Amino acid sequence: MVRNMIVDEITLECGDTLKQVNIAFETSGTLNEEKTNAILVCHALTGDACAVGDENTPGWWEGLIGPGRYIDTNKYFVVTANVLGGCCGTTGPASVHPETGKPYGSDFPVVTIRDMVQLQYKLVKGLGIEKLFAIVGGSMGGMQVYEWAVMYPEMMHLVLPIATSARLSAVAIAYNDVGRQAILSDPEWNKGHYYPGKGPVNGLSIARMLGMITYRTSDLFEYRFGRRLKDEQNVTQFDCTFNIESYLRYQGQKLVSRFDANSYLYLLKAMDLHDIGRGRGGIKAALDKVQAKVLSVAISNDLLYPADHQEEVVEMLRAMGKEVEYHFVESIYGHDGFLVEFVKIGPLVKQFIEKHASLCSHSTAPR
């Protein structure tokens, strides 16, 4: 079940201060008496706090986390929070400004991955947890994992960045901007002040269609769709539709029903700005701060987060004498493999956290 915590204020990297910030979060499992068995899960671009979910609504990572699963909530207390700037409970552009009584819209300040982590830190402290056992996340969630390891190096024993990078690649920034322009060019965006209207649904839908192409692989699309048409009788008509087109349109419409376009824009910008070396003397200098043991997982054919980016970080950490484990997972799914390939990724995660289980107590005494 999603809960809420109010943070009085948070000062962002851009210098602005947000007041009365709500953070929506989900907890699963039991925090032991020593408060040493907590695992923080960080979500990706359009994710939310429901990583585990419940019987009625399965979570987006329920194949990885839950009772008896790879991250076992019978042993661990799992916390997932919706990111700052999101639209699933945590304060974001669609939230009401406490001073004006109106939605922020595009008056919402620019947020970074570091801002998201700062708010999560306040949540963790608010839950009475002095040190996390582990932090895990994929894609944009993995960006948060890296920032946690650099910003608060004493706050966790383990970090597990999956299908991610220490800095966003040029090609990912390029795709992000095409999606962004699709939203900004939609007249219904209205410079970000479209509430309580539906906003730029066409622009957001197109942005999602583009995103879905980058999340998967050409091999998967050939296997699932090939050149098959929805209606073979309609082949010479201008509006004849290939199955792949129908699939992408469906995915676009599906996102529009649950996500805010402004949040999409703000989170894309946060991803673009992601570089753990920014303002810290470079990536190597930033990584020197890391104290946690690291499990890095890259996925084959990941267009957005190439394996060599992860490998570069792994080699830097090893050269510094840090404890790091690296795995390359073959997948036809490409980037989205982190949300699908539980049989391949799950055992790696379980093995890593169980290897270091002595760092936390498995007492299940209630708080």
Tab-separated table of C-alpha atoms in Angstrom:
chain	number	residue	atom	x	y	z
A	1	MET	CA	0.000	0.000	0.000
A	2	VAL	CA	1.304	3.456	-0.919
A	3	ARG	CA	1.847	5.843	1.966
A	4	ASN	CA	2.871	9.479	2.118
A	5	MET	CA	5.391	11.570	4.024
A	6	ILE	CA	5.607	15.356	4.024
A	7	VAL	CA	9.041	16.986	3.945
A	8	ASP	CA	8.952	20.596	5.151
A	9	GLU	CA	11.288	21.833	2.444
A	10	ILE	CA	14.042	20.790	0.072
A	11	THR	CA	16.589	23.018	-1.661
A	12	LEU	CA	17.298	21.872	-5.200
A	13	GLU	CA	20.493	21.929	-7.261
A	14	CYS	CA	19.073	24.822	-9.274
A	15	GLY	CA	18.863	26.897	-6.059
A	16	ASP	CA	15.076	26.890	-5.732
A	17	THR	CA	13.388	25.659	-2.580
A	18	LEU	CA	10.251	23.521	-2.603
A	19	LYS	CA	8.104	23.566	0.516
A	20	GLN	CA	5.654	21.016	1.888
A	21	VAL	CA	6.971	18.316	-0.430
A	22	ASN	CA	4.991	15.096	-0.489
A	23	ILE	CA	6.790	11.829	-1.151
A	24	ALA	CA	4.704	8.763	-1.985
A	25	PHE	CA	6.252	5.438	-1.033
A	26	GLU	CA	5.494	1.756	-0.658
A	27	THR	CA	6.908	-0.619	1.931
A	28	SER	CA	6.894	-4.403	1.814
A	29	GLY	CA	8.150	-6.826	4.429
A	30	THR	CA	9.068	-6.078	8.036
A	31	LEU	CA	11.761	-3.730	9.289
A	32	ASN	CA	13.708	-5.698	11.859
A	33	GLU	CA	14.322	-4.458	15.379
A	34	GLU	CA	17.850	-3.337	14.520
A	35	LYS	CA	16.576	-1.562	11.381
A	36	THR	CA	19.350	-3.138	9.346
A	37	ASN	CA	17.436	-5.105	6.688
A	38	ALA	CA	16.074	-2.241	4.552
A	39	ILE	CA	16.460	-2.264	0.770
A	40	LEU	CA	15.611	0.850	-1.247
A	41	VAL	CA	14.285	0.348	-4.783
A	42	CYS	CA	14.584	3.209	-7.293
A	43	HIS	CA	12.264	3.318	-10.302
A	44	ALA	CA	12.703	4.212	-13.969
A	45	LEU	CA	11.208	7.012	-16.098
A	46	THR	CA	7.498	6.152	-15.984
A	47	GLY	CA	7.607	3.956	-12.886
A	48	ASP	CA	6.068	4.627	-9.494
A	49	ALA	CA	6.252	3.540	-5.868
A	50	CYS	CA	4.492	0.222	-6.548
A	51	ALA	CA	7.477	-2.014	-7.261
A	52	VAL	CA	5.999	-4.908	-5.278
A	53	GLY	CA	2.276	-4.139	-5.300
A	54	ASP	CA	-0.267	-6.494	-3.789
A	55	GLU	CA	-2.596	-9.353	-4.735
A	56	ASN	CA	-4.955	-7.022	-6.577
A	57	THR	CA	-2.335	-4.877	-8.304
A	58	PRO	CA	1.002	-6.560	-9.052
A	59	GLY	CA	4.008	-4.253	-8.928
A	60	TRP	CA	6.227	-3.384	-11.880
A	61	TRP	CA	9.108	-5.455	-10.402
A	62	GLU	CA	7.003	-8.193	-8.798
A	63	GLY	CA	8.942	-10.785	-10.785
A	64	LEU	CA	12.033	-9.785	-8.821
A	65	ILE	CA	10.698	-8.712	-5.420
A	66	GLY	CA	8.172	-10.322	-3.090
A	67	PRO	CA	7.682	-13.155	-0.604
A	68	GLY	CA	10.074	-15.953	-1.541
A	69	ARG	CA	11.328	-14.112	-4.620
A	70	TYR	CA	14.868	-13.082	-5.516
A	71	ILE	CA	14.620	-10.090	-3.186
A	72	ASP	CA	12.659	-11.829	-0.466
A	73	THR	CA	10.275	-9.611	1.490
A	74	ASN	CA	10.095	-12.364	4.118
A	75	LYS	CA	13.674	-11.351	4.920
A	76	TYR	CA	14.011	-7.771	3.794
A	77	PHE	CA	12.110	-4.530	4.306
A	78	VAL	CA	11.724	-3.064	0.811
A	79	VAL	CA	11.025	0.643	0.299
A	80	THR	CA	10.144	2.183	-3.074
A	81	ALA	CA	9.455	5.902	-3.517
A	82	ASN	CA	7.982	7.853	-6.408
A	83	VAL	CA	10.616	10.333	-7.590
A	84	LEU	CA	10.533	14.076	-7.144
A	85	GLY	CA	8.983	15.607	-10.266
A	86	GLY	CA	6.879	12.516	-10.890
A	87	CYS	CA	3.098	12.284	-11.080
A	88	CYS	CA	2.291	9.253	-8.942
A	89	GLY	CA	1.946	10.864	-5.539
A	90	THR	CA	5.244	12.687	-5.037
A	91	THR	CA	5.313	16.441	-5.620
A	92	GLY	CA	5.706	17.323	-9.292
A	93	PRO	CA	4.481	19.755	-11.978
A	94	ALA	CA	0.842	18.636	-11.593
A	95	SER	CA	0.932	19.248	-7.830
A	96	VAL	CA	-0.689	22.318	-6.310
A	97	HIS	CA	1.735	25.071	-5.355
A	98	PRO	CA	1.182	25.694	-1.610
A	99	GLU	CA	1.392	29.466	-2.077
A	100	THR	CA	-0.699	29.988	-5.222
A	101	GLY	CA	-3.223	27.178	-4.820
A	102	LYS	CA	-2.728	26.293	-8.505
A	103	PRO	CA	-0.770	23.507	-10.206
A	104	TYR	CA	2.895	24.341	-10.762
A	105	GLY	CA	2.859	23.412	-14.439
A	106	SER	CA	6.041	24.621	-16.135
A	107	ASP	CA	6.729	26.912	-13.153
A	108	PHE	CA	7.980	23.806	-11.373
A	109	PRO	CA	11.767	24.086	-10.979
A	110	VAL	CA	14.185	21.854	-12.856
A	111	VAL	CA	14.998	18.756	-10.821
A	112	THR	CA	18.004	16.476	-11.133
A	113	ILE	CA	18.740	12.886	-10.177
A	114	ARG	CA	20.624	14.331	-7.208
A	115	ASP	CA	17.485	16.157	-6.067
A	116	MET	CA	15.513	12.917	-6.256
A	117	VAL	CA	18.118	11.171	-4.114
A	118	GLN	CA	18.186	13.995	-1.595
A	119	LEU	CA	14.432	13.603	-1.082
A	120	GLN	CA	14.757	9.821	-0.790
A	121	TYR	CA	17.446	10.345	1.853
A	122	LYS	CA	14.993	12.420	3.877
A	123	LEU	CA	12.419	9.631	3.530
A	124	VAL	CA	14.864	6.953	4.695
A	125	LYS	CA	15.880	9.038	7.682
A	126	GLY	CA	12.218	9.761	8.400
A	127	LEU	CA	11.590	6.021	8.600
A	128	GLY	CA	14.259	5.798	11.283
A	129	ILE	CA	16.746	3.917	9.098
A	130	GLU	CA	20.348	4.914	9.703
A	131	LYS	CA	21.896	2.641	7.081
A	132	LEU	CA	20.357	0.757	4.182
A	133	PHE	CA	21.367	-2.816	3.496
A	134	ALA	CA	21.115	-2.266	-0.261
A	135	ILE	CA	19.899	0.087	-2.988
A	136	VAL	CA	18.795	-1.330	-6.335
A	137	GLY	CA	17.426	0.212	-9.514
A	138	GLY	CA	17.361	-0.092	-13.293
A	139	SER	CA	17.539	2.542	-16.028
A	140	MET	CA	16.779	5.945	-14.444
A	141	GLY	CA	16.549	4.019	-11.171
A	142	GLY	CA	20.138	2.925	-11.677
A	143	MET	CA	21.151	6.565	-12.078
A	144	GLN	CA	19.733	7.173	-8.614
A	145	VAL	CA	21.672	4.176	-7.293
A	146	TYR	CA	24.947	5.677	-8.547
A	147	GLU	CA	24.108	9.065	-7.045
A	148	TRP	CA	23.250	7.473	-3.699
A	149	ALA	CA	26.653	5.756	-3.662
A	150	VAL	CA	28.417	9.075	-4.290
A	151	MET	CA	26.241	11.496	-2.291
A	152	TYR	CA	25.744	9.348	0.803
A	153	PRO	CA	28.515	6.727	0.642
A	154	GLU	CA	28.131	5.748	4.288
A	155	MET	CA	24.391	5.109	3.968
A	156	MET	CA	24.399	1.629	2.385
A	157	HIS	CA	26.301	-1.654	2.312
A	158	LEU	CA	25.423	-2.667	-1.252
A	159	VAL	CA	24.455	-0.918	-4.490
A	160	LEU	CA	23.016	-2.695	-7.534
A	161	PRO	CA	22.858	-0.488	-10.660
A	162	ILE	CA	21.182	-2.399	-13.516
A	163	ALA	CA	20.909	-1.443	-17.218
A	164	THR	CA	22.106	2.066	-16.513
A	165	SER	CA	25.145	4.335	-16.615
A	166	ALA	CA	27.113	6.864	-14.606
A	167	ARG	CA	26.364	9.423	-17.322
A	168	LEU	CA	23.678	9.478	-19.979
A	169	SER	CA	24.903	8.716	-23.501
A	170	ALA	CA	24.662	11.168	-26.393
A	171	VAL	CA	22.283	8.916	-28.322
A	172	ALA	CA	19.949	8.665	-25.313
A	173	ILE	CA	19.911	12.459	-24.990
A	174	ALA	CA	19.107	12.660	-28.712
A	175	TYR	CA	16.137	10.301	-28.426
A	176	ASN	CA	14.954	12.156	-25.321
A	177	ASP	CA	14.896	15.427	-27.234
A	178	VAL	CA	12.847	13.991	-30.084
A	179	GLY	CA	10.293	12.819	-27.524
A	180	ARG	CA	10.436	16.196	-25.810
A	181	GLN	CA	9.825	18.072	-29.060
A	182	ALA	CA	6.797	15.878	-29.775
A	183	ILE	CA	5.242	17.126	-26.529
A	184	LEU	CA	6.318	20.757	-26.838
A	185	SER	CA	4.982	20.998	-30.410
A	186	ASP	CA	1.528	19.798	-29.374
A	187	PRO	CA	-0.691	22.942	-29.117
A	188	GLU	CA	-2.420	21.421	-26.103
A	189	TRP	CA	0.792	21.679	-24.084
A	190	ASN	CA	0.023	25.400	-23.698
A	191	LYS	CA	3.502	26.185	-22.349
A	192	GLY	CA	2.965	23.707	-19.546
A	193	HIS	CA	-0.186	25.263	-18.117
A	194	TYR	CA	-2.883	22.891	-19.345
A	195	TYR	CA	-4.415	21.760	-16.050
A	196	PRO	CA	-7.166	20.715	-15.422
A	197	GLY	CA	-7.312	19.781	-19.105
A	198	LYS	CA	-5.872	16.583	-20.552
A	199	GLY	CA	-2.898	18.384	-22.001
A	200	PRO	CA	-0.728	17.275	-24.960
A	201	VAL	CA	-2.018	13.709	-25.242
A	202	ASN	CA	-0.933	13.367	-28.871
A	203	GLY	CA	2.565	14.627	-28.150
A	204	LEU	CA	3.007	12.398	-25.117
A	205	SER	CA	1.694	9.400	-27.025
A	206	ILE	CA	4.206	9.942	-29.837
A	207	ALA	CA	7.016	10.423	-27.301
A	208	ARG	CA	6.111	7.089	-25.741
A	209	MET	CA	6.002	5.375	-29.134
A	210	LEU	CA	9.540	6.566	-29.785
A	211	GLY	CA	10.614	5.446	-26.335
A	212	MET	CA	9.229	1.942	-26.882
A	213	ILE	CA	11.342	1.588	-30.036
A	214	THR	CA	14.502	2.402	-28.054
A	215	TYR	CA	13.607	0.075	-25.177
A	216	ARG	CA	13.410	-3.055	-27.344
A	217	THR	CA	15.472	-4.549	-30.187
A	218	SER	CA	14.986	-4.990	-33.915
A	219	ASP	CA	15.297	-8.764	-33.474
A	220	LEU	CA	12.425	-8.780	-30.993
A	221	PHE	CA	10.224	-6.649	-33.261
A	222	GLU	CA	10.949	-8.945	-36.211
A	223	TYR	CA	10.117	-12.000	-34.124
A	224	ARG	CA	6.906	-10.594	-32.627
A	225	PHE	CA	5.548	-8.572	-35.540
A	226	GLY	CA	7.555	-8.961	-38.725
A	227	ARG	CA	5.620	-7.435	-41.612
A	228	ARG	CA	2.238	-8.758	-40.523
A	229	LEU	CA	-0.783	-6.532	-41.090
A	230	LYS	CA	-3.834	-6.144	-38.898
A	231	ASP	CA	-6.035	-6.606	-41.957
A	232	GLU	CA	-4.536	-8.380	-44.964
A	233	GLN	CA	-7.553	-7.401	-47.075
A	234	ASN	CA	-6.731	-3.718	-46.656
A	235	VAL	CA	-3.154	-3.838	-47.929
A	236	THR	CA	-3.458	-1.244	-50.719
A	237	GLN	CA	-5.301	1.323	-48.619
A	238	PHE	CA	-3.474	4.366	-47.234
A	239	ASP	CA	-4.596	3.570	-43.688
A	240	CYS	CA	-3.524	-0.072	-43.734
A	241	THR	CA	-1.817	-0.811	-40.422
A	242	PHE	CA	1.077	-3.105	-39.629
A	243	ASN	CA	0.936	-4.936	-36.300
A	244	ILE	CA	4.043	-3.122	-35.105
A	245	GLU	CA	2.309	0.214	-35.726
A	246	SER	CA	-0.760	-0.915	-33.827
A	247	TYR	CA	1.414	-2.045	-30.918
A	248	LEU	CA	3.256	1.276	-30.678
A	249	ARG	CA	0.030	3.292	-30.878
A	250	TYR	CA	-1.480	1.184	-28.122
A	251	GLN	CA	1.574	1.756	-25.904
A	252	GLY	CA	1.347	5.504	-26.514
A	253	GLN	CA	-2.321	5.658	-25.609
A	254	LYS	CA	-1.760	3.458	-22.585
A	255	LEU	CA	0.829	5.835	-21.102
A	256	VAL	CA	-1.355	8.890	-21.683
A	257	SER	CA	-4.005	7.369	-19.420
A	258	ARG	CA	-1.641	7.157	-16.440
A	259	PHE	CA	1.148	9.710	-16.827
A	260	ASP	CA	1.492	13.487	-16.904
A	261	ALA	CA	3.217	15.101	-19.890
A	262	ASN	CA	4.977	17.732	-17.786
A	263	SER	CA	6.413	15.071	-15.511
A	264	TYR	CA	7.654	13.250	-18.602
A	265	LEU	CA	9.444	16.423	-19.714
A	266	TYR	CA	10.974	17.092	-16.311
A	267	LEU	CA	12.205	13.538	-15.849
A	268	LEU	CA	13.708	13.458	-19.338
A	269	LYS	CA	15.659	16.595	-18.447
A	270	ALA	CA	16.828	15.032	-15.180
A	271	MET	CA	18.113	12.039	-17.129
A	272	ASP	CA	19.861	14.276	-19.679
A	273	LEU	CA	21.671	16.092	-16.861
A	274	HIS	CA	22.785	12.866	-15.212
A	275	ASP	CA	26.566	12.651	-14.878
A	276	ILE	CA	27.982	11.633	-11.514
A	277	GLY	CA	31.198	13.454	-12.406
A	278	ARG	CA	29.501	16.813	-13.021
A	279	GLY	CA	30.942	19.408	-10.641
A	280	ARG	CA	33.008	16.738	-8.873
A	281	GLY	CA	36.141	16.637	-10.971
A	282	GLY	CA	34.937	13.879	-13.285
A	283	ILE	CA	33.519	10.381	-12.964
A	284	LYS	CA	36.696	8.868	-11.554
A	285	ALA	CA	36.842	11.410	-8.735
A	286	ALA	CA	33.178	10.832	-7.965
A	287	LEU	CA	33.594	7.058	-7.859
A	288	ASP	CA	36.433	7.425	-5.395
A	289	LYS	CA	33.779	8.346	-2.805
A	290	VAL	CA	31.988	4.997	-3.158
A	291	GLN	CA	32.201	2.761	-0.088
A	292	ALA	CA	29.500	0.210	-0.900
A	293	LYS	CA	30.045	-3.150	-2.542
A	294	VAL	CA	28.771	-2.968	-6.135
A	295	LEU	CA	26.878	-5.371	-8.390
A	296	SER	CA	26.756	-3.946	-11.924
A	297	VAL	CA	24.510	-5.626	-14.513
A	298	ALA	CA	24.496	-4.661	-18.198
A	299	ILE	CA	22.158	-6.020	-20.867
A	300	SER	CA	23.067	-6.879	-24.446
A	301	ASN	CA	21.687	-4.752	-27.284
A	302	ASP	CA	20.840	-1.912	-24.883
A	303	LEU	CA	20.625	1.091	-27.202
A	304	LEU	CA	20.320	3.662	-24.406
A	305	TYR	CA	22.770	2.284	-21.852
A	306	PRO	CA	25.550	0.456	-23.728
A	307	ALA	CA	27.420	-2.213	-21.802
A	308	ASP	CA	30.747	-0.466	-22.356
A	309	HIS	CA	29.528	2.436	-20.216
A	310	GLN	CA	28.950	0.062	-17.302
A	311	GLU	CA	32.241	-1.709	-17.966
A	312	GLU	CA	34.100	1.606	-17.909
A	313	VAL	CA	32.767	2.302	-14.419
A	314	VAL	CA	33.526	-1.239	-13.255
A	315	GLU	CA	37.147	-0.942	-14.388
A	316	MET	CA	37.528	2.398	-12.610
A	317	LEU	CA	36.163	0.948	-9.386
A	318	ARG	CA	38.405	-2.104	-9.610
A	319	ALA	CA	41.457	0.079	-10.231
A	320	MET	CA	40.625	1.891	-7.001
A	321	GLY	CA	40.428	-1.357	-5.084
A	322	LYS	CA	36.636	-1.191	-4.650
A	323	GLU	CA	34.672	-4.419	-4.329
A	324	VAL	CA	32.669	-4.764	-7.546
A	325	GLU	CA	30.987	-7.626	-9.371
A	326	TYR	CA	29.948	-7.324	-13.043
A	327	HIS	CA	27.610	-9.389	-15.207
A	328	PHE	CA	26.622	-9.072	-18.861
A	329	VAL	CA	23.175	-10.514	-19.580
A	330	GLU	CA	22.227	-11.621	-23.083
A	331	SER	CA	18.679	-10.604	-23.971
A	332	ILE	CA	16.560	-10.175	-27.076
A	333	TYR	CA	14.625	-7.523	-25.162
A	334	GLY	CA	17.450	-4.988	-25.080
A	335	HIS	CA	17.068	-2.260	-22.464
A	336	ASP	CA	13.694	-3.534	-21.265
A	337	GLY	CA	15.409	-6.753	-20.256
A	338	PHE	CA	15.741	-5.332	-16.741
A	339	LEU	CA	11.932	-5.488	-16.460
A	340	VAL	CA	11.565	-8.871	-18.157
A	341	GLU	CA	14.583	-11.140	-17.716
A	342	PHE	CA	13.951	-12.114	-14.106
A	343	VAL	CA	15.192	-15.670	-14.610
A	344	LYS	CA	18.576	-14.303	-15.719
A	345	ILE	CA	18.910	-11.208	-13.517
A	346	GLY	CA	17.130	-12.485	-10.418
A	347	PRO	CA	19.682	-15.165	-9.440
A	348	LEU	CA	22.532	-12.641	-9.813
A	349	VAL	CA	20.757	-10.231	-7.479
A	350	LYS	CA	19.839	-12.925	-4.960
A	351	GLN	CA	23.324	-14.413	-4.936
A	352	PHE	CA	24.922	-11.009	-4.388
A	353	ILE	CA	22.700	-9.909	-1.509
A	354	GLU	CA	22.755	-13.315	0.176
A	355	LYS	CA	26.565	-13.400	-0.081
A	356	HIS	CA	26.624	-10.262	2.033
A	357	ALA	CA	23.647	-11.108	4.255
A	358	SER	CA	25.869	-11.066	7.332
A	359	LEU	CA	25.934	-7.273	6.993
A	360	CYS	CA	22.337	-7.157	8.127
A	361	SER	CA	20.290	-9.053	10.679
A	362	HIS	CA	17.351	-11.150	9.489
A	363	SER	CA	15.467	-10.711	12.739
A	364	THR	CA	11.815	-10.131	11.881
A	365	ALA	CA	10.805	-8.574	15.183
A	366	PRO	CA	8.267	-5.782	14.528
A	367	ARG	CA	9.298	-2.189	14.850
